[in-house]
């Protein structure tokens, strides 16, 4: 066995110690509070989504947390609160629609923009039928995977709010719906459709048709009923209505059906932009000029809408802010706090090139966007 002198051993220990990496101190909530010039409780309030911290102080806290790369320990928070620190979203849509409809990506982005600041996660599940949807909610509840859920695509006589209440699962409704203990949050679809009808009437259109969404959805009925009631208010006869399913293929089929009528419409209002864009393509394929022979209006103002030919006149709704507001409300409900005021921007009517004067009309003024 080789002997080592005490000096040599000391040198080895010194060398080994010098070569070892220095362990960095973990950033704490106190470090964030010190950098932002606030108390630790103020930092806790901000990251728990609680009120009581001014907007300027809140911004300083969030900036300090970003600079220090600090995040609250979600696992510890969940254990201390007996919560999952997650919210659920079950999407029951056909794959071909989900892959083309930009609503859900924008909504999810809005949800995440708030959840990321308070340490919650979003659990997304896509299902293909009613039974699978019901099972998803049941698993969420019995396995304690989420603390609350977002309910989208509200249906006529929707049983889900009551079923979730029986499961003890908090929820917020996107739009309008029945049920007690729920928080309906939505934009005024009807106002946008009424604005579209008035725009077409001002351009001299009298035969104004509608391509609706599936009748089982509340927002489909709201938009259809607003179209019909505004026509009546203007003294116009109800135009033809064709029920579709929000996909491009269905929008094209509905357009062909309307244009095959002996007295085809001079204008069509669609329940979403995807169907309206498909309608423009279907009309052009038949030699129908848009907007010279047929005016077309969509709903949503998806990112593609300004760039098609002609650019699409449509109703704009801020889906990102909608998602953010829903997330704020649901976190407040889960944490048993009073939700703050919900201040969503109103829908806007955006005039572009897909609408114009009806054939034979004169002295009409095309309205500006707004």
Tab-separated table of C-alpha atoms in Angstrom, residues 13-166:
chain	number	residue	atom	x	y	z
A	13	UNK	CA	-8.022	17.672	-0.320
A	14	UNK	CA	-7.313	21.272	-1.278
A	15	UNK	CA	-7.162	20.456	-4.982
A	16	UNK	CA	-10.365	18.405	-4.808
A	17	UNK	CA	-12.153	21.181	-2.969
A	18	UNK	CA	-11.030	23.793	-5.489
A	19	UNK	CA	-12.198	21.639	-8.405
A	20	UNK	CA	-15.680	21.101	-6.934
A	21	UNK	CA	-18.324	23.396	-8.427
A	22	UNK	CA	-19.751	26.017	-6.119
A	23	UNK	CA	-23.436	25.308	-5.515
A	24	UNK	CA	-25.517	28.370	-6.302
A	25	UNK	CA	-28.000	29.528	-3.670
A	26	UNK	CA	-31.632	28.914	-4.598
A	27	UNK	CA	-33.601	32.058	-5.383
A	28	UNK	CA	-36.420	32.568	-2.875
A	29	UNK	CA	-39.576	34.605	-2.616
A	30	UNK	CA	-37.618	36.940	-0.337
A	31	UNK	CA	-35.151	37.711	-3.128
A	32	UNK	CA	-38.026	38.638	-5.440
A	33	UNK	CA	-39.597	40.824	-2.748
A	34	UNK	CA	-36.296	42.604	-2.087
A	35	UNK	CA	-35.659	43.322	-5.762
A	36	UNK	CA	-39.218	44.605	-6.277
A	37	UNK	CA	-39.134	46.632	-3.046
A	38	UNK	CA	-42.223	44.972	-1.583
A	39	UNK	CA	-43.109	42.493	1.139
A	40	UNK	CA	-43.051	38.726	0.669
A	41	UNK	CA	-46.803	38.669	1.214
A	42	UNK	CA	-47.250	41.030	-1.751
A	43	UNK	CA	-45.318	38.604	-3.971
A	44	UNK	CA	-47.466	35.753	-2.670
A	45	UNK	CA	-50.644	37.717	-3.394
A	46	UNK	CA	-49.596	38.354	-7.001
A	47	UNK	CA	-48.640	34.746	-7.768
A	48	UNK	CA	-51.771	33.431	-6.060
A	49	UNK	CA	-53.960	35.730	-8.156
A	50	UNK	CA	-55.224	37.636	-5.125
A	51	UNK	CA	-56.183	41.294	-5.043
A	52	UNK	CA	-54.657	43.905	-2.763
A	53	UNK	CA	-51.526	44.752	-4.775
A	54	UNK	CA	-51.447	47.867	-6.957
A	55	UNK	CA	-50.801	47.548	-10.685
A	56	UNK	CA	-47.401	49.295	-10.498
A	57	UNK	CA	-46.208	47.054	-7.673
A	58	UNK	CA	-47.567	43.998	-9.475
A	59	UNK	CA	-45.554	44.848	-12.587
A	60	UNK	CA	-42.389	45.311	-10.478
A	61	UNK	CA	-42.948	41.933	-8.843
A	62	UNK	CA	-43.463	40.136	-12.160
A	63	UNK	CA	-40.410	41.859	-13.655
A	64	UNK	CA	-38.262	40.916	-10.640
A	65	UNK	CA	-39.433	37.299	-10.901
A	66	UNK	CA	-38.539	37.223	-14.604
A	67	UNK	CA	-35.092	38.727	-14.008
A	68	UNK	CA	-34.339	36.249	-11.214
A	69	UNK	CA	-35.953	33.364	-13.149
A	70	UNK	CA	-38.069	32.547	-10.101
A	71	UNK	CA	-41.314	30.612	-10.129
A	72	UNK	CA	-43.443	29.518	-7.158
A	73	UNK	CA	-43.106	25.854	-6.250
A	74	UNK	CA	-46.301	24.509	-7.794
A	75	UNK	CA	-45.942	21.086	-6.142
A	76	UNK	CA	-45.588	22.569	-2.666
A	77	UNK	CA	-48.499	24.923	-3.296
A	78	UNK	CA	-50.692	22.077	-4.458
A	79	UNK	CA	-49.838	19.929	-1.416
A	80	UNK	CA	-50.400	22.777	1.009
A	81	UNK	CA	-53.768	23.589	-0.536
A	82	UNK	CA	-54.865	20.036	-1.413
A	83	UNK	CA	-55.273	21.199	-4.999
A	84	UNK	CA	-54.049	19.930	-8.343
A	85	UNK	CA	-53.013	23.452	-9.441
A	86	UNK	CA	-54.508	22.642	-12.853
A	87	UNK	CA	-57.638	23.481	-14.841
A	88	UNK	CA	-59.261	21.285	-17.465
A	89	UNK	CA	-60.574	21.867	-20.978
A	90	UNK	CA	-62.387	19.049	-22.772
A	91	UNK	CA	-62.892	19.724	-26.480
A	92	UNK	CA	-65.524	17.674	-28.276
A	93	UNK	CA	-64.994	18.519	-31.917
A	94	UNK	CA	-64.468	16.650	-35.158
A	95	UNK	CA	-60.743	16.391	-35.970
A	96	UNK	CA	-61.169	18.107	-39.348
A	97	UNK	CA	-62.786	21.109	-37.661
A	98	UNK	CA	-60.352	21.289	-34.748
A	99	UNK	CA	-57.398	21.308	-37.150
A	100	UNK	CA	-58.706	24.277	-39.129
A	101	UNK	CA	-60.591	26.365	-36.558
A	102	UNK	CA	-58.286	28.964	-34.938
A	103	UNK	CA	-60.731	29.617	-32.079
A	104	UNK	CA	-59.264	27.072	-29.672
A	105	UNK	CA	-55.568	27.969	-30.174
A	106	UNK	CA	-56.422	31.620	-29.511
A	107	UNK	CA	-58.565	30.740	-26.502
A	108	UNK	CA	-55.892	28.444	-25.044
A	109	UNK	CA	-53.256	31.151	-25.525
A	110	UNK	CA	-55.448	33.559	-23.565
A	111	UNK	CA	-55.962	31.027	-20.787
A	112	UNK	CA	-52.251	30.252	-20.550
A	113	UNK	CA	-51.331	33.948	-20.505
A	114	UNK	CA	-52.960	34.151	-17.072
A	115	UNK	CA	-52.325	30.651	-15.702
A	116	UNK	CA	-48.574	31.011	-16.260
A	117	UNK	CA	-48.510	33.948	-13.833
A	118	UNK	CA	-50.226	32.080	-10.993
A	119	UNK	CA	-48.623	28.642	-11.223
A	120	UNK	CA	-51.554	26.723	-12.697
A	121	UNK	CA	-51.399	24.290	-15.630
A	122	UNK	CA	-53.975	23.590	-18.330
A	123	UNK	CA	-54.977	19.962	-18.954
A	124	UNK	CA	-56.429	19.626	-22.464
A	125	UNK	CA	-58.332	16.561	-23.651
A	126	UNK	CA	-59.872	16.095	-27.107
A	127	UNK	CA	-62.764	13.628	-27.336
A	128	UNK	CA	-64.954	12.384	-30.177
A	129	UNK	CA	-68.330	11.784	-28.565
A	130	UNK	CA	-70.732	12.477	-25.718
A	131	UNK	CA	-69.827	9.403	-23.675
A	132	UNK	CA	-66.089	10.067	-23.968
A	133	UNK	CA	-66.686	13.653	-22.878
A	134	UNK	CA	-68.680	12.545	-19.831
A	135	UNK	CA	-65.943	10.055	-18.890
A	136	UNK	CA	-63.285	12.757	-19.182
A	137	UNK	CA	-65.098	14.997	-16.694
A	138	UNK	CA	-65.611	12.030	-14.364
A	139	UNK	CA	-61.882	11.179	-14.410
A	140	UNK	CA	-60.972	14.804	-13.791
A	141	UNK	CA	-63.148	14.764	-10.677
A	142	UNK	CA	-62.465	11.303	-9.236
A	143	UNK	CA	-58.720	11.351	-9.884
A	144	UNK	CA	-58.414	14.959	-8.641
A	145	UNK	CA	-56.511	15.841	-11.813
A	146	UNK	CA	-57.911	19.353	-12.101
A	147	UNK	CA	-59.506	21.894	-9.777
A	148	UNK	CA	-62.068	23.222	-12.261
A	149	UNK	CA	-63.006	23.126	-15.937
A	150	UNK	CA	-63.947	25.407	-18.823
A	151	UNK	CA	-67.196	24.515	-20.604
A	152	UNK	CA	-67.213	25.421	-24.295
A	153	UNK	CA	-69.708	24.883	-27.116
A	154	UNK	CA	-72.699	25.277	-24.823
A	155	UNK	CA	-75.684	23.298	-26.033
A	156	UNK	CA	-79.397	23.806	-25.885
A	157	UNK	CA	-80.639	22.140	-22.680
A	158	UNK	CA	-77.014	21.428	-21.754
A	159	UNK	CA	-76.770	18.890	-18.915
A	160	UNK	CA	-73.054	19.344	-18.277
A	161	UNK	CA	-73.277	22.181	-15.714
A	162	UNK	CA	-75.592	20.068	-13.525
A	163	UNK	CA	-73.396	16.978	-13.967
A	164	UNK	CA	-70.275	18.920	-12.986
A	165	UNK	CA	-72.088	20.368	-9.981
A	166	UNK	CA	-72.962	16.823	-8.881
